XYZ file of C-alpha atoms in Angstrom:
605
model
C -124.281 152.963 70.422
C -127.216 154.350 68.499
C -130.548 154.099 70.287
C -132.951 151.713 67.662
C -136.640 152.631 66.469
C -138.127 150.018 68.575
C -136.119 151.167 71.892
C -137.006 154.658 70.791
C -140.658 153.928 70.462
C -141.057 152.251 74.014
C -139.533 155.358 75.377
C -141.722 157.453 73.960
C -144.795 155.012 75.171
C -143.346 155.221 78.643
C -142.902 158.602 78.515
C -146.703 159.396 77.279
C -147.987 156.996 80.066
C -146.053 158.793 82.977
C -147.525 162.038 81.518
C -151.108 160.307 81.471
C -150.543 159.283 84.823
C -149.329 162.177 86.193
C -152.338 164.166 84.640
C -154.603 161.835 86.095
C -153.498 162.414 89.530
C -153.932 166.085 88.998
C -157.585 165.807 87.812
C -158.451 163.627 90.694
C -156.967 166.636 93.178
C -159.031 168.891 91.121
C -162.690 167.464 91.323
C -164.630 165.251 93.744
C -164.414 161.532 94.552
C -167.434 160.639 92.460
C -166.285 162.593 89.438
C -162.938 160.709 89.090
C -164.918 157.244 89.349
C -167.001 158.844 86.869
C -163.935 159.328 84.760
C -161.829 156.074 85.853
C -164.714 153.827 84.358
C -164.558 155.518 81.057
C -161.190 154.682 80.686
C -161.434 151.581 82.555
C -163.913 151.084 79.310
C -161.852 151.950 77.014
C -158.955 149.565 78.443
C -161.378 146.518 78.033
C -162.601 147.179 74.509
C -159.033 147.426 73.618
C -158.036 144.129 74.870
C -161.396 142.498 72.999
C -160.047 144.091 70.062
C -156.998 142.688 69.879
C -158.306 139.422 70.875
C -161.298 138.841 68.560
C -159.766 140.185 65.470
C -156.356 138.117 65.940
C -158.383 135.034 66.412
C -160.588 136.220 63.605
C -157.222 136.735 61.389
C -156.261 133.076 62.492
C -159.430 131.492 61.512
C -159.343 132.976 58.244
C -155.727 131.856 57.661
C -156.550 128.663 58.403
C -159.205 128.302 55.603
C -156.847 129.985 52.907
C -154.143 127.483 53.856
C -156.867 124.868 53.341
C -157.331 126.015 49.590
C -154.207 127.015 48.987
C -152.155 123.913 49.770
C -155.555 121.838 48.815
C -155.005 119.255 52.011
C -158.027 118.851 53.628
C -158.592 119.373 57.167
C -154.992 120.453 57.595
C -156.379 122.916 59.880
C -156.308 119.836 62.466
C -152.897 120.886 63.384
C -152.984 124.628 64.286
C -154.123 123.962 68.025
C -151.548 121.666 68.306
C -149.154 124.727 67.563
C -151.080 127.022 69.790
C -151.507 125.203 72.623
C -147.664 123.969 72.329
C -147.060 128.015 72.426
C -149.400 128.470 75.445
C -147.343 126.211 77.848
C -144.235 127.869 76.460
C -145.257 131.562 77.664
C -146.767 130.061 80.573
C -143.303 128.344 81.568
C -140.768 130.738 80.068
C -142.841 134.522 80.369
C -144.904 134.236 83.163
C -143.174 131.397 86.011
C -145.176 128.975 85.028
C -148.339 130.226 86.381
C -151.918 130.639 85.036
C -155.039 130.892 86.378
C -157.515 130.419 84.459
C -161.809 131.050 84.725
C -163.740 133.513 85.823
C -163.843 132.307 89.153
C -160.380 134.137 90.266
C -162.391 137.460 89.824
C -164.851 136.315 92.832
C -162.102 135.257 94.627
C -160.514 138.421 94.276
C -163.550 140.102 95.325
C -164.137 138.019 98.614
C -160.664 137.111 99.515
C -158.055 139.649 98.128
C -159.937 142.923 98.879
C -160.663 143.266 94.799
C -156.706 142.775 93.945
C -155.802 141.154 91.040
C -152.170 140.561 90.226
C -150.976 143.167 87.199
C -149.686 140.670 84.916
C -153.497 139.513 84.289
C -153.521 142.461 82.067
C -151.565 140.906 79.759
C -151.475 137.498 80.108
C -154.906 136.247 79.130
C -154.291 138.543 76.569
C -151.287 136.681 75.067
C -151.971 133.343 76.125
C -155.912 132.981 75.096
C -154.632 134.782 71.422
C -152.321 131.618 70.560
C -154.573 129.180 72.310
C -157.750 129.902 70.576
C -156.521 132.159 67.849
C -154.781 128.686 66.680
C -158.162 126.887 66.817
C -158.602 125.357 70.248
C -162.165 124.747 70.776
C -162.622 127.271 73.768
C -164.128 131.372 73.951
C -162.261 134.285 74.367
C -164.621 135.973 76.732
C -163.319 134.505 80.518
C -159.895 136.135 79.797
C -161.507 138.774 78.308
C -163.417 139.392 81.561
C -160.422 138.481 83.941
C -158.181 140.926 81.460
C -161.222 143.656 82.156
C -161.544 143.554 85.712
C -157.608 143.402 85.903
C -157.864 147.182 83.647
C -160.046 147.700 86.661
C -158.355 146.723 89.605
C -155.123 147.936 88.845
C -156.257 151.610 87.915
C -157.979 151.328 91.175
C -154.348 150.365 93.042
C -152.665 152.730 91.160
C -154.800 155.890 91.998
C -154.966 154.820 95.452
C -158.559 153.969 95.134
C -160.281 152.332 98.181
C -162.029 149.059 98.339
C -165.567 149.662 96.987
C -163.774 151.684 94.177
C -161.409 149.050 93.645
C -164.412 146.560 93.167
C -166.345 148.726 91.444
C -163.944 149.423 88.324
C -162.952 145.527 88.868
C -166.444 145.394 87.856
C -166.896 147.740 85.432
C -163.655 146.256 83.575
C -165.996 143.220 83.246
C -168.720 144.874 82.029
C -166.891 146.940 79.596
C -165.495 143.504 78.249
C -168.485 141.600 77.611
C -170.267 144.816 76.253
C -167.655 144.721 73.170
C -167.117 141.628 72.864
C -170.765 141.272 72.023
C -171.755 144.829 71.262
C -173.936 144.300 73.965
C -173.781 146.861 76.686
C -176.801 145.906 79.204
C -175.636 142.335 79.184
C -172.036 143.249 80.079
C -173.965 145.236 82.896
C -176.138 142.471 84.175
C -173.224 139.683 83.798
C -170.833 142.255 86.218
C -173.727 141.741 88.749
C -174.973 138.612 88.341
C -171.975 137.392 88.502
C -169.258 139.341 90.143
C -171.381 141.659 92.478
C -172.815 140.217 95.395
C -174.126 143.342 97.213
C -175.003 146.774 94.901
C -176.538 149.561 95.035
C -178.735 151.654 92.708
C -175.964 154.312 92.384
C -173.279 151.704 91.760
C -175.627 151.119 88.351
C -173.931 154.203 87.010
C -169.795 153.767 86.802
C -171.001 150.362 85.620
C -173.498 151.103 82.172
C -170.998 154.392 81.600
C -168.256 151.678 81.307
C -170.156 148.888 79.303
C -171.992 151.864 76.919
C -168.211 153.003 76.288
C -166.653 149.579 75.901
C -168.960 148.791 73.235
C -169.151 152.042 71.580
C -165.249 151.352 71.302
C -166.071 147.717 70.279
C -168.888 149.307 67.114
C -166.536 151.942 65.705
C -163.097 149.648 65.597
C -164.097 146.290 65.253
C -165.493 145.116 62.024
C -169.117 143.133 62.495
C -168.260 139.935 60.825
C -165.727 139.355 64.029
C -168.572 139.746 66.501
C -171.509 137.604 67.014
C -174.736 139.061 66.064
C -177.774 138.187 63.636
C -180.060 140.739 61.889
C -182.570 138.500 61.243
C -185.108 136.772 63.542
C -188.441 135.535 62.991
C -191.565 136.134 64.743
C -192.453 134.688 67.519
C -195.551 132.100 67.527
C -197.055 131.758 71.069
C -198.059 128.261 69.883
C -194.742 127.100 70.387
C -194.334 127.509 73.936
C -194.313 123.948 74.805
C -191.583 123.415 73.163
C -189.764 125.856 74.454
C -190.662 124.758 77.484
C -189.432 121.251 76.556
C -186.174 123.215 75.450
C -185.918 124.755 78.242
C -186.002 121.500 80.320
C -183.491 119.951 77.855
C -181.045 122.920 78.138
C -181.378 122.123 81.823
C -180.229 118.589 81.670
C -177.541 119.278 78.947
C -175.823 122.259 81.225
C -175.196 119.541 83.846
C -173.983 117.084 81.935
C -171.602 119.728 80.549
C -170.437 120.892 83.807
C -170.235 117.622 85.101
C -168.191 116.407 81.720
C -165.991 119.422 81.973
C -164.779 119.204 85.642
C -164.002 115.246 84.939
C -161.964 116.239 81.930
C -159.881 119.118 83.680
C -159.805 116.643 86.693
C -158.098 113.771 84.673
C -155.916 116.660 83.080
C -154.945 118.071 86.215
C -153.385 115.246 88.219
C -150.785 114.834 84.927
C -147.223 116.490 86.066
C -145.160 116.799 83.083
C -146.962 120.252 80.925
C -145.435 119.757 77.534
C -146.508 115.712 76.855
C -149.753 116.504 78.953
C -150.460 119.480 76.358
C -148.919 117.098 73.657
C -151.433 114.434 74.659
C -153.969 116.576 74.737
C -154.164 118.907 71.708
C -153.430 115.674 69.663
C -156.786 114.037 70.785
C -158.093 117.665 70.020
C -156.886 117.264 66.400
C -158.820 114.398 65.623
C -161.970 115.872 66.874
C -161.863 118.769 64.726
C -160.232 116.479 62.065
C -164.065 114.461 62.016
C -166.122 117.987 63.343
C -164.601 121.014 61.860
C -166.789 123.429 63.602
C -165.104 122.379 66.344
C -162.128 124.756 65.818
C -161.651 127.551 67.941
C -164.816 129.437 69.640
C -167.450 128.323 66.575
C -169.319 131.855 65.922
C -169.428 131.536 62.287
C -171.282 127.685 62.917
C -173.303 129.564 64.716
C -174.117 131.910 62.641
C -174.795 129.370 59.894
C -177.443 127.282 61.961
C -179.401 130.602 62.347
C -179.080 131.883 59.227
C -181.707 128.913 57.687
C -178.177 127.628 55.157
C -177.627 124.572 58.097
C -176.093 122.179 55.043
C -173.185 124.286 54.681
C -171.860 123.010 58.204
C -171.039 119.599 56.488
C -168.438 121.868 54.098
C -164.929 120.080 54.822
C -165.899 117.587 56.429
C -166.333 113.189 55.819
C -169.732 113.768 55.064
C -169.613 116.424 52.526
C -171.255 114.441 50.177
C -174.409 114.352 52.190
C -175.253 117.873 52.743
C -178.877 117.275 51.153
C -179.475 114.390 53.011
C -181.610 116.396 56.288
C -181.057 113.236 58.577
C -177.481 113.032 57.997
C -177.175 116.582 58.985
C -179.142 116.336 62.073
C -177.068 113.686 63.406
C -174.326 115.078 62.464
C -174.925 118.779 64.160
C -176.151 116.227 67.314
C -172.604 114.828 67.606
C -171.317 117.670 67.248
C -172.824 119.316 70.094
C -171.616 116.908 72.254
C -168.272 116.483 71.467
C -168.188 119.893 72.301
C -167.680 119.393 76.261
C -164.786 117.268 75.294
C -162.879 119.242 72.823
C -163.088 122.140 75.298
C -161.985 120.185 77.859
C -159.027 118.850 75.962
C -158.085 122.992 75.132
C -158.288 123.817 78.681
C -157.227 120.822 80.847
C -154.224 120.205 77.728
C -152.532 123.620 79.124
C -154.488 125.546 76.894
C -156.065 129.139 77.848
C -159.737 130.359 77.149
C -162.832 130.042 78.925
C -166.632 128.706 78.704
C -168.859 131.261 77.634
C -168.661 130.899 73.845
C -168.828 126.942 73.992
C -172.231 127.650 76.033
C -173.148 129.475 73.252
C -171.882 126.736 70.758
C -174.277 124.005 72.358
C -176.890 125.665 73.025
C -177.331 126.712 69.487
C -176.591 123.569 68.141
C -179.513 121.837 70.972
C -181.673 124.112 69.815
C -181.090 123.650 66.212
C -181.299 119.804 66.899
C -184.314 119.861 68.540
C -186.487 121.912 66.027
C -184.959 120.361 62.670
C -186.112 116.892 64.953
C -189.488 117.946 65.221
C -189.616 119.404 61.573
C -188.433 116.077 60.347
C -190.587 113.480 62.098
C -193.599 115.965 61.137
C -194.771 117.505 64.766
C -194.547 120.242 63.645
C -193.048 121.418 59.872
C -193.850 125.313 60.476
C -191.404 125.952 63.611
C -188.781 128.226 63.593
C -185.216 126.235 63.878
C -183.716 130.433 63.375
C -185.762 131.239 66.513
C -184.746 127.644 68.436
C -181.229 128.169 67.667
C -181.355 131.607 69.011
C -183.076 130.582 72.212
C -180.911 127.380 72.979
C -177.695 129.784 73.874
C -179.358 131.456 76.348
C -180.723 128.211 77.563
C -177.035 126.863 78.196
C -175.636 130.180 79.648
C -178.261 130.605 82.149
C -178.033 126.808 83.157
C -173.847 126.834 82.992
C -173.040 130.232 84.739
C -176.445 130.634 86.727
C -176.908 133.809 84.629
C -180.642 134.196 83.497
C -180.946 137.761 83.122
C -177.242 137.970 81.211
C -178.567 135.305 79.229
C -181.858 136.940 77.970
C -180.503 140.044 76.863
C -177.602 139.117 75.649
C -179.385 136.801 73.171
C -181.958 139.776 72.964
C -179.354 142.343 72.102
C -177.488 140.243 69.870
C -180.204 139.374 67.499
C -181.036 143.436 66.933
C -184.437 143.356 68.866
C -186.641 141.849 71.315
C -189.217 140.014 69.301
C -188.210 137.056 71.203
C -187.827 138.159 75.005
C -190.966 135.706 76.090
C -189.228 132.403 74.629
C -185.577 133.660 76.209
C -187.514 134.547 79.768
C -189.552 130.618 79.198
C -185.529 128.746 78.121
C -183.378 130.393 80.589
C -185.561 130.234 83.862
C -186.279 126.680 83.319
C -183.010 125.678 82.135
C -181.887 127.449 85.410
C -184.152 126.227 87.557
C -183.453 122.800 87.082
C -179.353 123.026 87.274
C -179.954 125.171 90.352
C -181.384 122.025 92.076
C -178.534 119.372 90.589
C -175.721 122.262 91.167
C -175.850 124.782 93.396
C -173.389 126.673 92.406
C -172.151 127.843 88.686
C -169.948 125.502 87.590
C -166.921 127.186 86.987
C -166.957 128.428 90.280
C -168.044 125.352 92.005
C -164.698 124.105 93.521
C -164.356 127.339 94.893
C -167.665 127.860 96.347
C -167.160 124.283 97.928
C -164.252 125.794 99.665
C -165.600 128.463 100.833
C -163.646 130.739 98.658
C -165.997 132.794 96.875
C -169.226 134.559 97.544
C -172.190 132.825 97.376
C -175.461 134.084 97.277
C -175.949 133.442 101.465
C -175.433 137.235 102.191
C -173.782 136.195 105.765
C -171.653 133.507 104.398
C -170.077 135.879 101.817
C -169.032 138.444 104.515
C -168.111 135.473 106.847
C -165.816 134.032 104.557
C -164.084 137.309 103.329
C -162.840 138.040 106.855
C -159.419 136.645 107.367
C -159.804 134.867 110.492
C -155.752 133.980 110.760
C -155.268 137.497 111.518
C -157.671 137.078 114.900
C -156.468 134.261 116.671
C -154.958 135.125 119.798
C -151.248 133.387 120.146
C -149.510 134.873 122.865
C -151.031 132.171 125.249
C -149.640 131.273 128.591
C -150.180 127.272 128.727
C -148.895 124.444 131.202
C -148.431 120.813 131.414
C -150.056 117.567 132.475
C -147.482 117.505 134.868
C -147.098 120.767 136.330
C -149.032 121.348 140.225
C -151.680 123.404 140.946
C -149.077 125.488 142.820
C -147.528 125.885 139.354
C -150.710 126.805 137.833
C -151.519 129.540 139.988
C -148.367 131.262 139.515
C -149.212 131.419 135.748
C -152.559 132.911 137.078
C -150.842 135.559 138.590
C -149.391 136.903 135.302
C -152.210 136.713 133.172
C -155.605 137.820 132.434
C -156.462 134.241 130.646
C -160.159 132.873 131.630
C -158.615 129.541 129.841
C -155.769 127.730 129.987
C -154.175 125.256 127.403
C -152.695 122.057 128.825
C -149.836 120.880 126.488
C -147.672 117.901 125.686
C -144.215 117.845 124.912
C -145.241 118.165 121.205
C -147.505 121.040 122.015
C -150.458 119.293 120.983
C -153.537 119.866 123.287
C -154.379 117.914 125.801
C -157.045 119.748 127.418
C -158.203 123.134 128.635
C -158.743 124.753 132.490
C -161.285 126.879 132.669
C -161.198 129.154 135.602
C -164.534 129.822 136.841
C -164.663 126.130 137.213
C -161.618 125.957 139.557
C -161.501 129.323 141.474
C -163.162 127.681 144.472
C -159.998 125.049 144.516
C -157.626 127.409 144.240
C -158.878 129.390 146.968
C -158.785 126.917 149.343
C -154.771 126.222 150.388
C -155.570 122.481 151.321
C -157.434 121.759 147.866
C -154.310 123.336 146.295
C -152.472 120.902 148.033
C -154.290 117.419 147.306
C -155.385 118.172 143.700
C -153.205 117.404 140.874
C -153.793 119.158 137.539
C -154.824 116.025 135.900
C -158.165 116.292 137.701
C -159.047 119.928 136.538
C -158.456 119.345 132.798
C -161.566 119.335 130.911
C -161.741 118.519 127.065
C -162.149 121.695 124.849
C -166.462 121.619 123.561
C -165.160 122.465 120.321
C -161.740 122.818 118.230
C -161.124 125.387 115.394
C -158.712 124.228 112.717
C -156.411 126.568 111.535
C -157.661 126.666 107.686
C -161.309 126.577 109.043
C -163.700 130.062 107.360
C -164.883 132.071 109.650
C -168.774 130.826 108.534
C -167.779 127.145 110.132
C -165.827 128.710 112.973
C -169.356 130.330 113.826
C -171.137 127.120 113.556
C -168.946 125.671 116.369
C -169.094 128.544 118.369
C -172.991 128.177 118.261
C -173.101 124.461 118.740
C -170.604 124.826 121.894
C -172.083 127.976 123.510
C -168.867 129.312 124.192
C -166.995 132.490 123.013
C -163.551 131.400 122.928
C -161.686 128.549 121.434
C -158.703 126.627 120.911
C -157.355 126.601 117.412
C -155.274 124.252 116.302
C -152.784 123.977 113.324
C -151.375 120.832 111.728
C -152.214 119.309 115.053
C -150.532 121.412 117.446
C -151.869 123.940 119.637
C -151.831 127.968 117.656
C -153.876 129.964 120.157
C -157.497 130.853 121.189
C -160.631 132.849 119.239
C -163.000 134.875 120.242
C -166.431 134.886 118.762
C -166.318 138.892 119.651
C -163.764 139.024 117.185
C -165.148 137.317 114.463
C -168.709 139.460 114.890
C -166.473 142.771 114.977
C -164.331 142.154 111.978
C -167.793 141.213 110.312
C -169.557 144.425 111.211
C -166.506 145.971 109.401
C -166.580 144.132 106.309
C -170.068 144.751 105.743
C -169.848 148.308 105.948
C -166.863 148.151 103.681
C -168.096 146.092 100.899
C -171.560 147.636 100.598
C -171.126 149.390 97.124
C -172.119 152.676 97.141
């Protein structure tokens, strides 16, 4: 049977990719270590800006669709229905392509750094790709950058895997896939640097810097010469600054503050709700129809809202009440206000819907979306009542996203130059510096941890910034516990006992019931002067030696509580115990050792 074009054509990709690969492995016999990471996180770059590309311009092919399909057929707000379709099409792949499995948010890169040794699965190279292209591509109100970073640091991992790499490569290029992907997304390369170490890195080094910028500078290079600039987010206009309006930025800052909780807090309710739902198609059903008749009232609603954006800032606000109710009103200012108001907080809810519905796409760009839209708000508010007629609603607009993305993902300095590097200049770096620390400072103190991460972090299952807890709770402690464990019962003599003394170096011994839970541990230093006396040997049961353990370690315990107990008990060993019954001893010893070892290991270099 003749071979076809397409089977022909994957051949010939396989072929060129085993070559590649084969080439690759020969250059890194050829020159030193530092070289080939020099090398790896150029095309590590080059991976990520490919995977934004396809992303932002099939989304950007979607969005335009959907407003030709608007004029063409003449049906207003028929756009409504295309994240119904794409969300629909995201729980199909998820069931049918990849077994029904998706995880979703930045926070599995973390966890990947402080549980899985910087692994992440290989089909994350693909399937945020795939997934977050029908889900948001289609209009769901949700950004493209969290699978863009997850798709990034997988481009990073993998290559790391694949060349045998060892673990401070492998989370370097994890984190240089990151950086690469926010770089193009944005065309900003020294925010894709600072967001791979505000928020992936816990521990780096000056020399670490260097993979890192190589691979954001070459992600967005990729990013400037492919892409074309209407996809990507940027303004090349901004106003001067006025140092007379520092109070209110101040007061925006505060506000940003208070609106980034009541996001995160809105958000995790939402995908809470969502989450204890069983059957995926009428949850996503349910879902993406309430989703429909949000965007059906706020049509800036639909999918990750740059080009709102980019209206608010560009001083033509009335346009954003085109296609919608209240198009008749676009000259009334009040009308708009409230209007953009609303808006900005149905946003929390319409993501929330996308993602918690079974749909796939992340945070970042709704951070964005609010915090342009409270920053619009609150200057247009204070030009209207008459505060203050001369501000700059451009510059507030501007300054509001960085407000919510510092205050969402804990990210101040990602924040400031991001918006910095976005607008073209730096004209207004004091504002951004005033917005984002405040707006950080106060959702530090509500929510201590970012809040897609939170859950996590309240597990104990990703780094934190307590430099001991992170190295605590990346040790697998499972693989310590002692279970080869000579034990005895209630009933058993003393005679008994000491024959189980005799063939084993234990300084404790469990005392088990017939279900082998614990009843109790001997300790020998307390009863070596009984058993070295024949007559107490004889007139002593073992009932009278048991003692109750000072502390118990459950099995599913991190190794940063484990060292609490140990503390609070003044012991070095003790019992663990799993679903009840009795596992096997601990040793504090351990725990240190395997803890000197980790540090040394994940200290990037």
């Amino acid at each position: 049977m003749p071979e076809t074009k397409g089977k022909k054509f994957t051949r010939f990709i396989t072929k060129a990719f085993r070559r590649l690969e084969r080439l690759l492995f020969l250059v890194k016999s050829l020159i030193s270590p530092r070289q080939f990471i020099y090398l790896s996180c150029v095309l590590v770059g080059i991976s990520s800006a490919l995977a934004v590309i396809v992303l932002k311009t099939f989304a950007h092919w979607v969005y335009k669709f959907a407003q030709y399909i608007d004029g063409f057929l003449h049906l207003p707000y028929s756009n409504s229905a295309f994240p119904i379709i794409g969300i629909l099409l995201t729980i199909f792949i998820v069931k049918k392509v990849l077994d029904g499995e998706l995880h979703k948010g930045t926070a599995q890169i973390m966890n990947a750094v402080a549980r899985k040794n910087g692994i992440l699965p290989r089909k994350q190279m693909y399937s945020q790709i795939i997934t977050s292209s029908f889900t948001v591509g289609m209009g769901g109100s949700a950004g493209l950058e969290s699978p863009i970073t997850i798709t990034g640091a997988a481009f990073g991992s993998n290559f790391a895997q694949n060349y045998r790499l060892s673990y401070k490569d492998r989370t370097l290029l994890l984190a240089c896939g990151v950086a690469a992907g926010i770089a193009a997304a944005f065309n900003a390369p020294i925010a894709g640097v600072l967001f791979a170490i505000e928020v992936v890195l816990v521990e780096i080094s000056i020399t670490a810097f260097i993979p890192i910028m190589i691979s954001a500078a070459t992600g967005a290079l990729v990013s400037a010469i492919v892409l074309n600039e209407d996809i990507l987010l940027n303004f090349k206009q901004g106003e001067v600054f006025d140092y007379h309006n520092i109070p209110y930025y101040i007061l925006l800052g505060i506000l940003s503050g208070f609106v980034s909780i009541n996001y995160a807090r809105t958000f995790r309710s939402i995908e809470k709700w969502f989450h204890k739902r069983k059957s995926s198609y009428k949850k996503g059903l349910f879902g993406a129809f309430l989703l429909a008749v949000l965007i059906f009232f706020f049509p800036t609603l639909f999918g990750e809202g740059y080009e709102s954006i980019k209206i608010l800032a560009n001083n033509n606000p009335e346009r954003i009440l085109e296609n919608t109710l209240l198009s008749g009103f676009k000259d009334n200012r009040w009308v708009l206000l409230v209007f953009v108001g609303i808006t900005m907080l149905a946003k929390v809810y319409a993501t929330g819907l996308t993602l918690g519905s079974g749909g796939n796409g992340g945070n970042f760009a709704p951070s964005l979306f609010v915090g342009s839209y409270l920053g619009f708000v609150f200057a247009k508010f204070l030009n209207l009542v008459g505060i203050d007629r001369d501000i700059s609603v451009s510059n507030f607009t501007l300054v509001g996203m960085a407000g919510i993305l510092s205050g969402l993902f804990h990210a101040p300095l990602t924040s400031i130059f991001l918006i910095a590097e976005i607008t073209g200049g730096y004209n207004l770096m004091v504002p951004l510096m005033i917005v984002s620390s405040i707006s950080f400072a106060i959702t530090k103190r509500f929510e201590s941890h970012a809040f897609d991460i939170k859950d996590l972090a309240d597990k104990g299952e990703v780094f934190t910034d307590n430099r001991d807890k992170n190295m605590l709770n990346s040790i697998e402690v499972s693989k310590l516990i002692t279970t080869d464990i000579k034990s005895i019962r209630e009933s058993n003599s003393l005679e008994e006992l000491i024959e189980v003394l005799k063939t084993t170096s234990q300084i404790l011994i469990p005392v088990l019931d017939e279900n082998q839970q614990l009843i109790g541990i001997i300790r020998l230093n307390e009863i070596r002067p009984i058993i070295l006396s024949p007559f107490q040997v004889k007139h002593t049961s073992v009932k009278e030696i048991i003692r109750p353990p000072k502390e118990i370690i459950l099995y599913d315990e991190t190794a940063d509580t484990m060292m609490d107990k140990f503390e609070n008990s003044q012991t070095t060993l003790l019992p663990v115990l799993k679903e009840g019954k009795f596992l096997g001893f601990i040793s504090k010893y351990h725990i240190l050792e395997e803890y000197r070892k980790k540090l040394i290991s994940m200290t990037i270099e």
